[in-house]
CSV table of C-alpha atoms (C1' of nucleotides) in Angstrom, one decimal:
chain,number,residue,atom,x,y,z
G,21,UNK,CA,5.7,-22.1,10.9
G,22,UNK,CA,4.6,-18.9,12.7
G,23,UNK,CA,1.0,-18.9,13.7
G,24,UNK,CA,-1.1,-16.0,12.5
G,25,UNK,CA,-2.5,-15.4,15.9
G,26,UNK,CA,-0.3,-16.0,18.9
G,27,UNK,CA,-2.1,-17.5,21.8
G,28,UNK,CA,-1.2,-15.8,25.0
G,29,UNK,CA,-1.0,-19.2,26.6
G,30,UNK,CA,1.6,-20.2,24.1
G,31,UNK,CA,4.0,-17.8,25.7
G,32,UNK,CA,4.9,-19.0,29.2
G,33,UNK,CA,7.5,-17.2,31.4
G,34,UNK,CA,10.6,-19.2,31.9
G,35,UNK,CA,11.5,-20.6,35.4
G,36,UNK,CA,13.4,-18.2,37.7
G,37,UNK,CA,16.1,-20.8,38.0
G,38,UNK,CA,17.1,-20.2,34.4
G,39,UNK,CA,18.9,-17.0,35.4
G,40,UNK,CA,21.1,-18.7,37.9
G,41,UNK,CA,24.3,-19.2,35.9
G,42,UNK,CA,27.5,-17.2,35.2
G,43,UNK,CA,26.9,-13.9,33.4
G,44,UNK,CA,28.6,-14.7,30.1
G,45,UNK,CA,27.0,-18.1,30.0
G,46,UNK,CA,23.6,-16.4,30.5
G,47,UNK,CA,24.4,-13.9,27.8
G,48,UNK,CA,24.9,-16.9,25.4
G,49,UNK,CA,21.9,-18.8,26.8
G,50,UNK,CA,19.6,-15.9,26.2
G,51,UNK,CA,20.2,-16.0,22.5
G,52,UNK,CA,17.2,-17.7,20.8
G,53,UNK,CA,15.0,-17.1,23.8
G,54,UNK,CA,11.9,-14.9,23.4
G,55,UNK,CA,11.5,-11.6,25.1
G,56,UNK,CA,7.8,-10.9,25.6
G,57,UNK,CA,5.9,-7.8,26.7
G,58,UNK,CA,2.2,-7.8,27.3
G,59,UNK,CA,0.3,-4.5,27.4
G,60,UNK,CA,-3.2,-3.4,27.0
G,61,UNK,CA,-2.4,-2.6,23.4
G,62,UNK,CA,-1.3,-6.2,22.7
G,63,UNK,CA,1.4,-8.8,22.9
G,64,UNK,CA,4.8,-8.1,21.3
G,65,UNK,CA,7.7,-10.6,21.3
G,66,UNK,CA,11.0,-11.3,19.6
G,67,UNK,CA,13.8,-13.7,19.7
G,68,UNK,CA,16.9,-12.4,21.4
G,69,UNK,CA,19.7,-12.3,18.8
G,70,UNK,CA,22.4,-10.1,20.4
G,71,UNK,CA,23.6,-9.6,24.0
G,72,UNK,CA,26.5,-8.2,26.0
G,73,UNK,CA,27.8,-9.1,29.4
G,74,UNK,CA,28.7,-6.4,32.0
G,75,UNK,CA,30.5,-7.8,34.9
G,76,UNK,CA,31.0,-5.3,37.8
G,77,UNK,CA,32.8,-4.4,39.9
G,78,UNK,CA,36.0,-5.0,37.9
G,79,UNK,CA,34.5,-4.1,34.5
G,80,UNK,CA,35.2,-0.4,33.7
G,81,UNK,CA,32.4,-0.4,31.2
G,82,UNK,CA,29.8,-1.5,33.7
G,83,UNK,CA,27.6,1.0,35.6
G,84,UNK,CA,28.4,-1.0,38.7
G,85,UNK,CA,32.2,-0.6,38.2
G,86,UNK,CA,33.9,-0.3,41.5
G,87,UNK,CA,30.8,-1.7,43.2
G,88,UNK,CA,29.2,1.7,42.8
G,89,UNK,CA,25.7,1.3,44.3
G,90,UNK,CA,23.3,4.1,43.6
G,91,UNK,CA,19.6,4.4,43.0
G,92,UNK,CA,20.2,3.3,39.4
G,93,UNK,CA,22.4,0.3,40.0
G,94,UNK,CA,20.6,-0.9,43.1
G,95,UNK,CA,18.7,-3.7,41.4
G,96,UNK,CA,22.0,-5.2,40.1
G,97,UNK,CA,22.9,-6.1,43.7
G,98,UNK,CA,19.9,-8.2,44.1
G,99,UNK,CA,19.1,-11.7,42.8
G,100,UNK,CA,19.3,-12.6,39.1
G,101,UNK,CA,16.4,-12.5,36.7
G,102,UNK,CA,15.2,-9.0,37.3
G,103,UNK,CA,15.0,-6.0,34.9
G,104,UNK,CA,17.6,-3.3,34.9
G,105,UNK,CA,16.4,-0.4,32.7
G,106,UNK,CA,18.0,2.9,32.3
G,107,UNK,CA,17.7,5.9,29.9
G,108,UNK,CA,20.5,6.6,27.5
G,109,UNK,CA,20.0,10.0,25.8
G,110,UNK,CA,16.3,9.6,24.8
G,111,UNK,CA,16.2,5.9,24.7
G,112,UNK,CA,15.5,3.2,27.3
G,113,UNK,CA,17.8,0.2,27.4
G,114,UNK,CA,17.0,-3.2,29.0
G,115,UNK,CA,19.3,-5.5,30.9
G,116,UNK,CA,18.8,-8.8,32.7
G,117,UNK,CA,20.3,-8.8,36.2
G,118,UNK,CA,22.6,-11.8,36.6
G,119,UNK,CA,25.1,-13.2,39.1
G,120,UNK,CA,24.4,-14.0,42.8
G,121,UNK,CA,23.2,-11.4,45.3
G,122,UNK,CA,25.9,-8.6,45.8
G,123,UNK,CA,27.5,-9.4,42.5
G,124,UNK,CA,26.3,-6.5,40.3
G,125,UNK,CA,26.4,-8.1,36.9
G,126,UNK,CA,24.0,-7.8,34.0
G,127,UNK,CA,23.3,-8.9,30.4
G,128,UNK,CA,22.3,-6.1,28.0
G,129,UNK,CA,19.8,-7.1,25.3
G,130,UNK,CA,20.9,-5.4,22.1
G,131,UNK,CA,18.7,-6.8,19.4
G,132,UNK,CA,15.7,-9.0,18.7
G,133,UNK,CA,14.2,-10.7,15.7
G,134,UNK,CA,10.5,-9.9,15.8
G,135,UNK,CA,8.2,-12.8,16.4
G,136,UNK,CA,4.7,-11.5,17.1
G,137,UNK,CA,2.9,-8.2,17.4
G,138,UNK,CA,4.8,-6.8,14.4
G,139,UNK,CA,2.0,-4.3,13.5
G,140,UNK,CA,2.1,-2.9,17.0
G,141,UNK,CA,5.9,-2.7,16.8
G,142,UNK,CA,5.6,-0.6,13.6
G,143,UNK,CA,3.1,1.7,15.2
G,144,UNK,CA,5.2,2.2,18.3
G,145,UNK,CA,8.4,2.8,16.2
G,146,UNK,CA,6.6,5.2,13.9
G,147,UNK,CA,8.3,3.8,10.8
G,148,UNK,CA,7.4,1.9,7.7
G,149,UNK,CA,10.9,0.7,6.9
G,150,UNK,CA,12.1,-2.8,6.6
G,151,UNK,CA,11.4,-5.2,9.5
G,152,UNK,CA,15.0,-5.2,10.5
G,153,UNK,CA,14.7,-1.6,11.6
G,154,UNK,CA,12.1,-2.4,14.2
G,155,UNK,CA,14.4,-4.1,16.7
G,156,UNK,CA,18.1,-4.1,15.5
G,157,UNK,CA,19.4,-1.9,18.4
G,158,UNK,CA,19.0,-1.7,22.2
G,159,UNK,CA,17.0,1.5,22.1
G,160,UNK,CA,14.8,0.4,19.1
G,161,UNK,CA,13.7,-2.9,20.6
G,162,UNK,CA,12.5,-1.3,23.9
G,163,UNK,CA,10.4,1.1,21.9
G,164,UNK,CA,9.0,-1.7,19.7
G,165,UNK,CA,8.0,-3.7,22.7
G,166,UNK,CA,6.8,-0.8,24.9
G,167,UNK,CA,9.5,-1.4,27.5
G,168,UNK,CA,10.1,1.7,29.7
G,169,UNK,CA,12.1,2.8,32.6
G,170,UNK,CA,9.1,2.0,34.8
G,171,UNK,CA,9.8,-1.7,34.1
G,172,UNK,CA,12.9,-1.4,36.3
G,173,UNK,CA,13.0,-4.1,39.0
G,174,UNK,CA,10.4,-6.3,37.5
G,175,UNK,CA,11.0,-10.1,37.4
G,176,UNK,CA,11.6,-11.5,34.0
G,177,UNK,CA,10.0,-14.8,35.0
G,178,UNK,CA,6.5,-13.5,35.3
G,179,UNK,CA,4.0,-11.4,33.3
G,180,UNK,CA,3.8,-8.9,31.8
G,181,UNK,CA,7.5,-8.6,30.8
G,182,UNK,CA,9.3,-12.0,30.6
G,183,UNK,CA,11.6,-14.4,28.9
G,184,UNK,CA,10.1,-17.5,27.3
G,185,UNK,CA,11.5,-20.5,25.5
G,186,UNK,CA,12.4,-19.9,21.8
G,187,UNK,CA,14.4,-21.8,19.4
G,188,UNK,CA,17.8,-23.5,19.2
G,189,UNK,CA,20.8,-21.4,17.9
G,190,UNK,CA,23.1,-23.0,15.4
G,191,UNK,CA,26.1,-20.8,15.8
G,192,UNK,CA,27.1,-17.9,18.2
G,193,UNK,CA,29.6,-15.2,17.2
G,194,UNK,CA,31.7,-13.4,19.8
G,195,UNK,CA,33.3,-9.9,19.7
G,196,UNK,CA,34.0,-6.6,21.4
G,197,UNK,CA,31.1,-4.7,23.0
G,198,UNK,CA,29.6,-1.6,21.3
G,199,UNK,CA,29.9,2.0,22.3
G,200,UNK,CA,32.3,1.8,25.3
G,201,UNK,CA,35.4,3.3,23.7
G,202,UNK,CA,36.1,5.3,26.8
G,203,UNK,CA,36.3,2.3,29.1
G,204,UNK,CA,40.1,1.7,29.0
G,205,UNK,CA,41.1,-2.0,28.8
G,206,UNK,CA,37.5,-3.1,29.2
G,207,UNK,CA,36.6,-1.9,25.7
G,208,UNK,CA,38.4,-5.0,24.2
G,209,UNK,CA,36.7,-7.6,26.3
G,210,UNK,CA,35.0,-10.2,24.0
G,211,UNK,CA,31.7,-10.0,25.9
G,212,UNK,CA,29.3,-9.4,23.0
G,213,UNK,CA,27.4,-12.4,21.6
G,214,UNK,CA,25.2,-12.6,18.6
G,215,UNK,CA,23.5,-15.2,16.4
G,216,UNK,CA,25.8,-15.8,13.5
G,217,UNK,CA,24.6,-14.2,10.3
G,218,UNK,CA,21.3,-13.0,11.8
G,219,UNK,CA,19.8,-10.0,9.9
G,220,UNK,CA,18.5,-8.4,13.0
G,221,UNK,CA,21.8,-7.9,14.8
G,222,UNK,CA,22.6,-4.2,15.3
G,223,UNK,CA,24.6,-2.8,12.4
G,224,UNK,CA,27.2,-0.8,14.3
G,225,UNK,CA,30.5,-2.6,13.9
G,226,UNK,CA,30.3,-6.3,13.1
G,227,UNK,CA,33.9,-7.2,13.6
G,228,UNK,CA,34.7,-10.7,14.6
G,229,UNK,CA,31.9,-12.2,12.5
O,7,DT,C1',21.5,23.6,41.9
O,8,DT,C1',24.4,22.8,38.4
O,9,DG,C1',27.4,20.9,34.9
O,10,DA,C1',29.4,16.8,32.7
O,11,DT,C1',28.5,12.6,30.8
O,12,DG,C1',26.8,8.9,28.0
O,13,DA,C1',26.0,0.6,26.9
O,14,DT,C1',21.8,5.6,21.1
O,15,DG,C1',19.4,6.6,16.9
O,16,DG,C1',18.2,9.3,13.0
O,17,DC,C1',19.4,12.4,9.7
O,18,DC,C1',22.9,14.6,6.9
O,19,DT,C1',26.9,14.8,3.5
I,14,DG,C1',31.6,8.9,8.5
I,15,DG,C1',29.9,13.2,11.2
I,16,DC,C1',26.6,15.7,13.9
I,17,DC,C1',23.5,16.4,17.6
I,18,DA,C1',19.0,16.1,20.0
I,19,DT,C1',17.8,15.6,24.7
I,20,DC,C1',17.5,13.9,29.4
I,21,DA,C1',18.3,10.8,33.5
I,22,DT,C1',21.9,10.3,36.6
I,23,DC,C1',25.4,11.5,39.7
I,24,DA,C1',28.9,14.0,42.2
I,25,DA,C1',30.5,18.3,43.3
I,26,DG,C1',29.7,22.9,45.2
DNA sequence: TTGATGATGGCCT
DNA sequence: GGCCATCATCAAG
């Protein structure tokens, strides 16, 4: 039963130690957790239903491939549990930094199931379509939650942008990652995870389900 | 400075 | 399925 009003105190940031696990394990563990963003406009949150692991330096699809350290990838080389945002075309994508210091690995959050602040999500997305359209893609969910490139480097275990406990997942599906066709052998790595049968998983290519 | 390149999304046929 | 808007990023010149 979803409460009509979500008490801010109901949503507590997870402990920073949560992020201290291998990247693919974290990608699975994030499924069912809540991603929360608090702004002056209000609170928006959704259950994470789709993730992908990017494991530099050996992963050709990762921005940190070959240990490439630039202004953009810098946060990946720090401790886990911090935000890696970057702009793809006109859209902002959010990743969770994982792995120990100097291991530039991340988990990309690709889709959410809206939990609260749904009216605000509709307003930010500028659409009146079905609820699935709000957050069923990495660029869509950031817009719905008001996540921006400026969130780069923020901890995900403290307000205003954080992970919180959610609900148990019955079954996880595994498959190839999306949109990395030019990444050689890495394009076939089964490093995409999603909640089996969930309606909010991004539509592009559902193989393996 | 400049040009090439996308971990996308929305609209079109 | 195809097309492409639009811009941060990065490496080369």
